[in-house]
Tab-separated table of C-alpha atoms in Angstrom:
chain	number	residue	atom	x	y	z
B	1	GLU	CA	0.259	19.250	2.945
B	2	PRO	CA	1.279	16.893	5.759
B	3	GLU	CA	3.171	13.749	4.749
B	4	VAL	CA	4.296	10.494	6.271
B	5	THR	CA	8.080	10.413	6.601
B	6	GLN	CA	10.339	7.380	6.958
B	7	THR	CA	13.985	7.009	7.919
B	8	PRO	CA	16.395	5.852	6.758
B	9	SER	CA	15.620	5.800	3.052
B	10	HIS	CA	18.052	2.894	2.590
B	11	GLN	CA	19.422	0.522	5.217
B	12	VAL	CA	22.083	-2.063	4.514
B	13	THR	CA	22.704	-4.687	7.190
B	14	GLN	CA	24.364	-8.025	7.707
B	15	MET	CA	22.279	-11.159	8.141
B	16	GLY	CA	21.501	-11.749	11.804
B	17	GLN	CA	21.700	-8.080	12.777
B	18	GLU	CA	18.841	-6.109	14.295
B	19	VAL	CA	17.338	-3.182	12.396
B	20	ILE	CA	14.863	-0.509	13.389
B	21	LEU	CA	12.880	1.275	10.716
B	22	ARG	CA	11.324	4.572	11.705
B	23	CYS	CA	8.197	6.375	10.603
B	24	VAL	CA	6.610	9.667	11.565
B	25	PRO	CA	2.916	9.456	10.703
B	26	ILE	CA	0.657	12.406	9.972
B	27	SER	CA	-0.236	13.981	13.299
B	28	ASN	CA	-4.009	13.423	13.246
B	29	HIS	CA	-3.785	9.795	12.194
B	30	LEU	CA	-4.862	7.161	14.701
B	31	TYR	CA	-4.307	3.854	12.903
B	32	PHE	CA	-0.872	2.799	11.729
B	33	TYR	CA	0.374	0.075	9.445
B	34	TRP	CA	3.534	-1.533	8.134
B	35	TYR	CA	3.707	-3.142	4.703
B	36	ARG	CA	6.549	-4.616	2.744
B	37	GLN	CA	7.158	-4.984	-0.977
B	38	ILE	CA	9.786	-7.398	-2.220
B	39	LEU	CA	11.226	-6.184	-5.522
B	40	GLY	CA	8.785	-6.867	-8.349
B	41	GLN	CA	6.117	-8.309	-6.041
B	42	LYS	CA	2.887	-7.206	-4.370
B	43	VAL	CA	2.602	-4.851	-1.450
B	44	GLU	CA	2.051	-7.165	1.547
B	45	PHE	CA	0.375	-6.313	4.832
B	46	LEU	CA	2.495	-6.899	7.925
B	47	VAL	CA	0.739	-5.354	10.913
B	48	SER	CA	-1.843	-2.805	12.018
B	49	PHE	CA	-1.561	-0.819	15.239
B	50	TYR	CA	-4.137	1.205	17.127
B	51	ASN	CA	-4.313	2.607	20.623
B	52	ASN	CA	-0.807	1.361	21.414
B	53	GLU	CA	-1.446	-2.234	20.554
B	54	ILE	CA	-1.391	-4.541	17.583
B	55	SER	CA	-4.883	-4.992	16.138
B	56	GLU	CA	-3.968	-7.459	13.402
B	57	LYS	CA	-0.850	-9.089	12.007
B	58	SER	CA	-0.083	-11.289	9.030
B	59	GLU	CA	1.668	-14.650	9.009
B	60	ILE	CA	4.806	-12.818	7.841
B	61	PHE	CA	4.911	-10.868	11.123
B	62	ASP	CA	6.502	-13.566	13.271
B	63	ASP	CA	8.428	-13.315	16.546
B	64	GLN	CA	11.348	-11.620	14.789
B	65	PHE	CA	9.204	-8.525	14.178
B	66	SER	CA	7.911	-5.988	16.655
B	67	VAL	CA	6.316	-2.553	16.471
B	68	GLU	CA	6.270	0.311	18.885
B	69	ARG	CA	5.019	3.870	19.202
B	70	PRO	CA	7.509	5.002	21.841
B	71	ASP	CA	6.757	8.704	22.106
B	72	GLY	CA	3.392	9.449	20.506
B	73	SER	CA	4.930	10.600	17.247
B	74	ASN	CA	7.348	7.940	15.967
B	75	PHE	CA	6.183	4.509	14.861
B	76	THR	CA	8.899	1.881	14.568
B	77	LEU	CA	9.319	-1.579	13.084
B	78	LYS	CA	12.072	-3.719	14.569
B	79	ILE	CA	13.443	-6.848	12.971
B	80	ARG	CA	15.449	-8.706	15.602
B	81	SER	CA	17.617	-10.985	13.495
B	82	THR	CA	17.457	-10.162	9.813
B	83	LYS	CA	17.410	-12.814	7.112
B	84	LEU	CA	18.284	-12.492	3.448
B	85	GLU	CA	14.592	-12.804	2.584
B	86	ASP	CA	13.788	-9.697	4.652
B	87	SER	CA	15.309	-7.590	1.879
B	88	ALA	CA	12.434	-5.427	0.625
B	89	MET	CA	10.901	-1.963	0.661
B	90	TYR	CA	9.091	-1.343	3.925
B	91	PHE	CA	6.250	1.153	3.898
B	92	CYS	CA	4.587	2.804	6.836
B	93	ALA	CA	0.996	4.006	6.429
B	94	GLY	CA	-1.584	5.740	8.549
B	95	ARG	CA	-5.201	6.727	8.492
B	96	GLN	CA	-7.560	8.938	10.422
B	97	GLY	CA	-10.305	7.631	12.655
B	98	SER	CA	-12.868	8.644	10.047
B	99	GLY	CA	-12.215	7.612	6.449
B	100	ASN	CA	-10.546	4.383	5.432
B	101	GLU	CA	-7.907	5.519	3.007
B	102	GLN	CA	-4.341	4.924	4.138
B	103	PHE	CA	-1.561	7.363	3.354
B	104	PHE	CA	1.831	5.860	2.733
B	105	GLY	CA	5.332	7.033	3.414
B	106	PRO	CA	8.103	6.931	0.806
B	107	GLY	CA	9.496	3.657	2.161
B	108	THR	CA	12.765	2.305	3.521
B	109	ARG	CA	14.733	0.007	1.280
B	110	LEU	CA	16.233	-2.740	3.456
B	111	THR	CA	19.091	-4.749	2.002
B	112	VAL	CA	20.287	-7.767	3.990
B	113	LEU	CA	23.690	-9.130	2.971
E	1	GLU	CA	-9.426	-17.046	0.400
E	2	ASP	CA	-9.226	-13.287	0.046
E	3	GLN	CA	-7.751	-12.364	-3.303
E	4	VAL	CA	-7.227	-9.377	-5.594
E	5	THR	CA	-6.349	-9.928	-9.260
E	6	GLN	CA	-5.436	-7.145	-11.634
E	7	SER	CA	-5.290	-7.212	-15.403
E	8	PRO	CA	-3.520	-6.636	-17.639
E	9	GLU	CA	-0.102	-6.907	-15.985
E	10	ALA	CA	1.202	-4.210	-18.320
E	11	LEU	CA	-0.445	-1.820	-20.726
E	12	ARG	CA	1.207	0.317	-23.369
E	13	LEU	CA	-0.805	3.236	-24.759
E	14	GLN	CA	-0.203	6.105	-27.085
E	15	GLU	CA	-0.864	9.533	-25.667
E	16	GLY	CA	-4.591	10.210	-25.986
E	17	GLU	CA	-5.527	6.521	-26.320
E	18	SER	CA	-8.158	5.783	-23.654
E	19	SER	CA	-8.340	2.398	-21.932
E	20	SER	CA	-9.409	0.577	-18.760
E	21	LEU	CA	-7.638	-1.400	-16.046
E	22	ASN	CA	-9.452	-4.236	-14.296
E	23	CYS	CA	-9.427	-5.372	-10.682
E	24	SER	CA	-11.396	-8.459	-9.674
E	25	TYR	CA	-11.670	-9.404	-6.030
E	26	THR	CA	-12.970	-11.977	-3.611
E	27	VAL	CA	-12.963	-10.914	-0.009
E	28	SER	CA	-15.084	-11.635	3.025
E	29	GLY	CA	-16.398	-8.545	4.718
E	30	LEU	CA	-15.393	-5.871	2.215
E	31	ARG	CA	-15.087	-2.472	3.843
E	32	GLY	CA	-13.778	-0.573	0.847
E	33	LEU	CA	-11.838	-0.820	-2.406
E	34	PHE	CA	-8.955	1.506	-3.104
E	35	TRP	CA	-6.944	2.571	-6.110
E	36	TYR	CA	-3.381	3.759	-5.650
E	37	ARG	CA	-0.722	4.987	-8.026
E	38	GLN	CA	2.890	3.891	-7.427
E	39	ASP	CA	5.893	5.413	-9.134
E	40	PRO	CA	9.190	3.435	-9.179
E	41	GLY	CA	10.903	3.439	-5.781
E	42	LYS	CA	8.079	5.388	-4.128
E	43	GLY	CA	5.211	4.635	-1.786
E	44	PRO	CA	1.659	4.121	-3.057
E	45	GLU	CA	-0.218	7.388	-3.604
E	46	PHE	CA	-3.921	7.322	-2.769
E	47	LEU	CA	-6.325	7.942	-5.653
E	48	PHE	CA	-9.858	6.704	-4.830
E	49	THR	CA	-12.004	4.840	-2.325
E	50	LEU	CA	-15.143	3.003	-3.444
E	51	TYR	CA	-17.579	1.456	-1.001
E	52	SER	CA	-20.603	0.074	-2.825
E	53	ALA	CA	-21.573	-1.389	-6.192
E	54	GLY	CA	-22.512	1.317	-8.673
E	55	GLU	CA	-20.303	3.943	-7.093
E	56	GLU	CA	-18.045	6.048	-9.332
E	57	LYS	CA	-15.267	8.509	-8.514
E	58	GLU	CA	-13.388	10.838	-10.881
E	59	LYS	CA	-10.147	12.760	-10.737
E	60	GLU	CA	-8.731	14.502	-13.784
E	61	ARG	CA	-8.290	11.803	-16.465
E	62	LEU	CA	-9.123	8.916	-14.126
E	63	LYS	CA	-12.477	7.406	-13.266
E	64	ALA	CA	-12.976	4.442	-10.948
E	65	THR	CA	-16.087	2.268	-10.902
E	66	LEU	CA	-17.182	-0.632	-8.712
E	67	THR	CA	-19.389	-3.691	-9.138
E	68	LYS	CA	-19.951	-6.548	-6.702
E	69	LYS	CA	-16.992	-8.511	-8.081
E	70	GLU	CA	-14.711	-6.040	-9.822
E	71	SER	CA	-13.565	-2.504	-10.239
E	72	PHE	CA	-12.363	-0.622	-13.289
E	73	LEU	CA	-9.995	2.294	-13.554
E	74	HIS	CA	-10.759	4.150	-16.770
E	75	ILE	CA	-8.058	6.411	-18.168
E	76	THR	CA	-9.275	8.997	-20.648
E	77	ALA	CA	-6.817	10.613	-23.076
E	78	PRO	CA	-3.742	9.637	-21.032
E	79	LYS	CA	-0.559	11.663	-20.999
E	80	PRO	CA	3.037	10.411	-20.532
E	81	GLU	CA	2.967	11.625	-16.908
E	82	ASP	CA	0.213	9.069	-16.228
E	83	SER	CA	2.816	6.318	-16.655
E	84	ALA	CA	3.026	4.426	-13.354
E	85	THR	CA	1.881	1.229	-11.685
E	86	TYR	CA	-1.759	1.343	-10.615
E	87	LEU	CA	-2.588	-0.739	-7.568
E	88	CYS	CA	-5.989	-1.996	-6.505
E	89	ALA	CA	-6.515	-2.928	-2.861
E	90	VAL	CA	-9.410	-4.155	-0.742
E	91	GLN	CA	-9.864	-3.499	2.936
E	92	LYS	CA	-11.511	-6.011	5.223
E	93	GLY	CA	-14.061	-4.678	7.641
E	94	THR	CA	-12.903	-6.774	10.566
E	95	GLY	CA	-10.018	-6.736	12.998
E	96	GLY	CA	-7.354	-4.220	12.124
E	97	PHE	CA	-8.814	-3.383	8.696
E	98	LYS	CA	-6.162	-5.353	6.858
E	99	THR	CA	-5.639	-4.172	3.290
E	100	ILE	CA	-4.890	-6.699	0.540
E	101	PHE	CA	-3.183	-5.449	-2.605
E	102	GLY	CA	-3.224	-6.731	-6.147
E	103	ALA	CA	-0.018	-7.064	-8.125
E	104	GLY	CA	-0.740	-3.896	-10.080
E	105	THR	CA	-0.941	-2.859	-13.719
E	106	ARG	CA	2.139	-1.153	-15.150
E	107	LEU	CA	0.966	1.594	-17.484
E	108	PHE	CA	3.270	3.087	-20.109
E	109	VAL	CA	2.021	6.101	-22.070
E	110	LYS	CA	4.095	7.098	-25.061
E	111	ALA	CA	4.077	10.624	-26.437
């Protein structure tokens, strides 16, 4: 059964550094999402992406964040200058054109020191 | 304001002891309501989608129901492997189909 994959599983970085989190969605998915979950808190929507552009973003997704689908298979989230409060699990999700359910990857744990 | 509230925060059951989890929601332009299961350190695993009041979905020991203001996840004769956090989420039918999650119910099933 096809799965969403994410790399790395754990990323440790220094405050102020740039990080890129990578996701490979399921091949027939058309809509892509990033969420984050701070330890012990809710899963929070960051951004949705369709047809190579952002379709919606939350107030969390400020100018420090960007997303890209560089090669038709990978889907990336870049944080330009990480802050301590960016420490969280980041989940990538995707869905088909038909059907609304989103399928999530295993997540990347980002630790900012 | 769009909001999803789940109760209880945590639920401890004996194996075989049936119970229900609640999800109440207020959202403008509801497209669908979802239930996910999340194990520690893992991504949410899709369980059910419900679209309209009165709809029910079943999978093994789980049954999800939907009214205009809330949804229930009924667990019948749970087993220890059902222990997990159960997340309710609503999807808005506008823009990028943003999904709003509740805080979840942590279920512990003791053998």
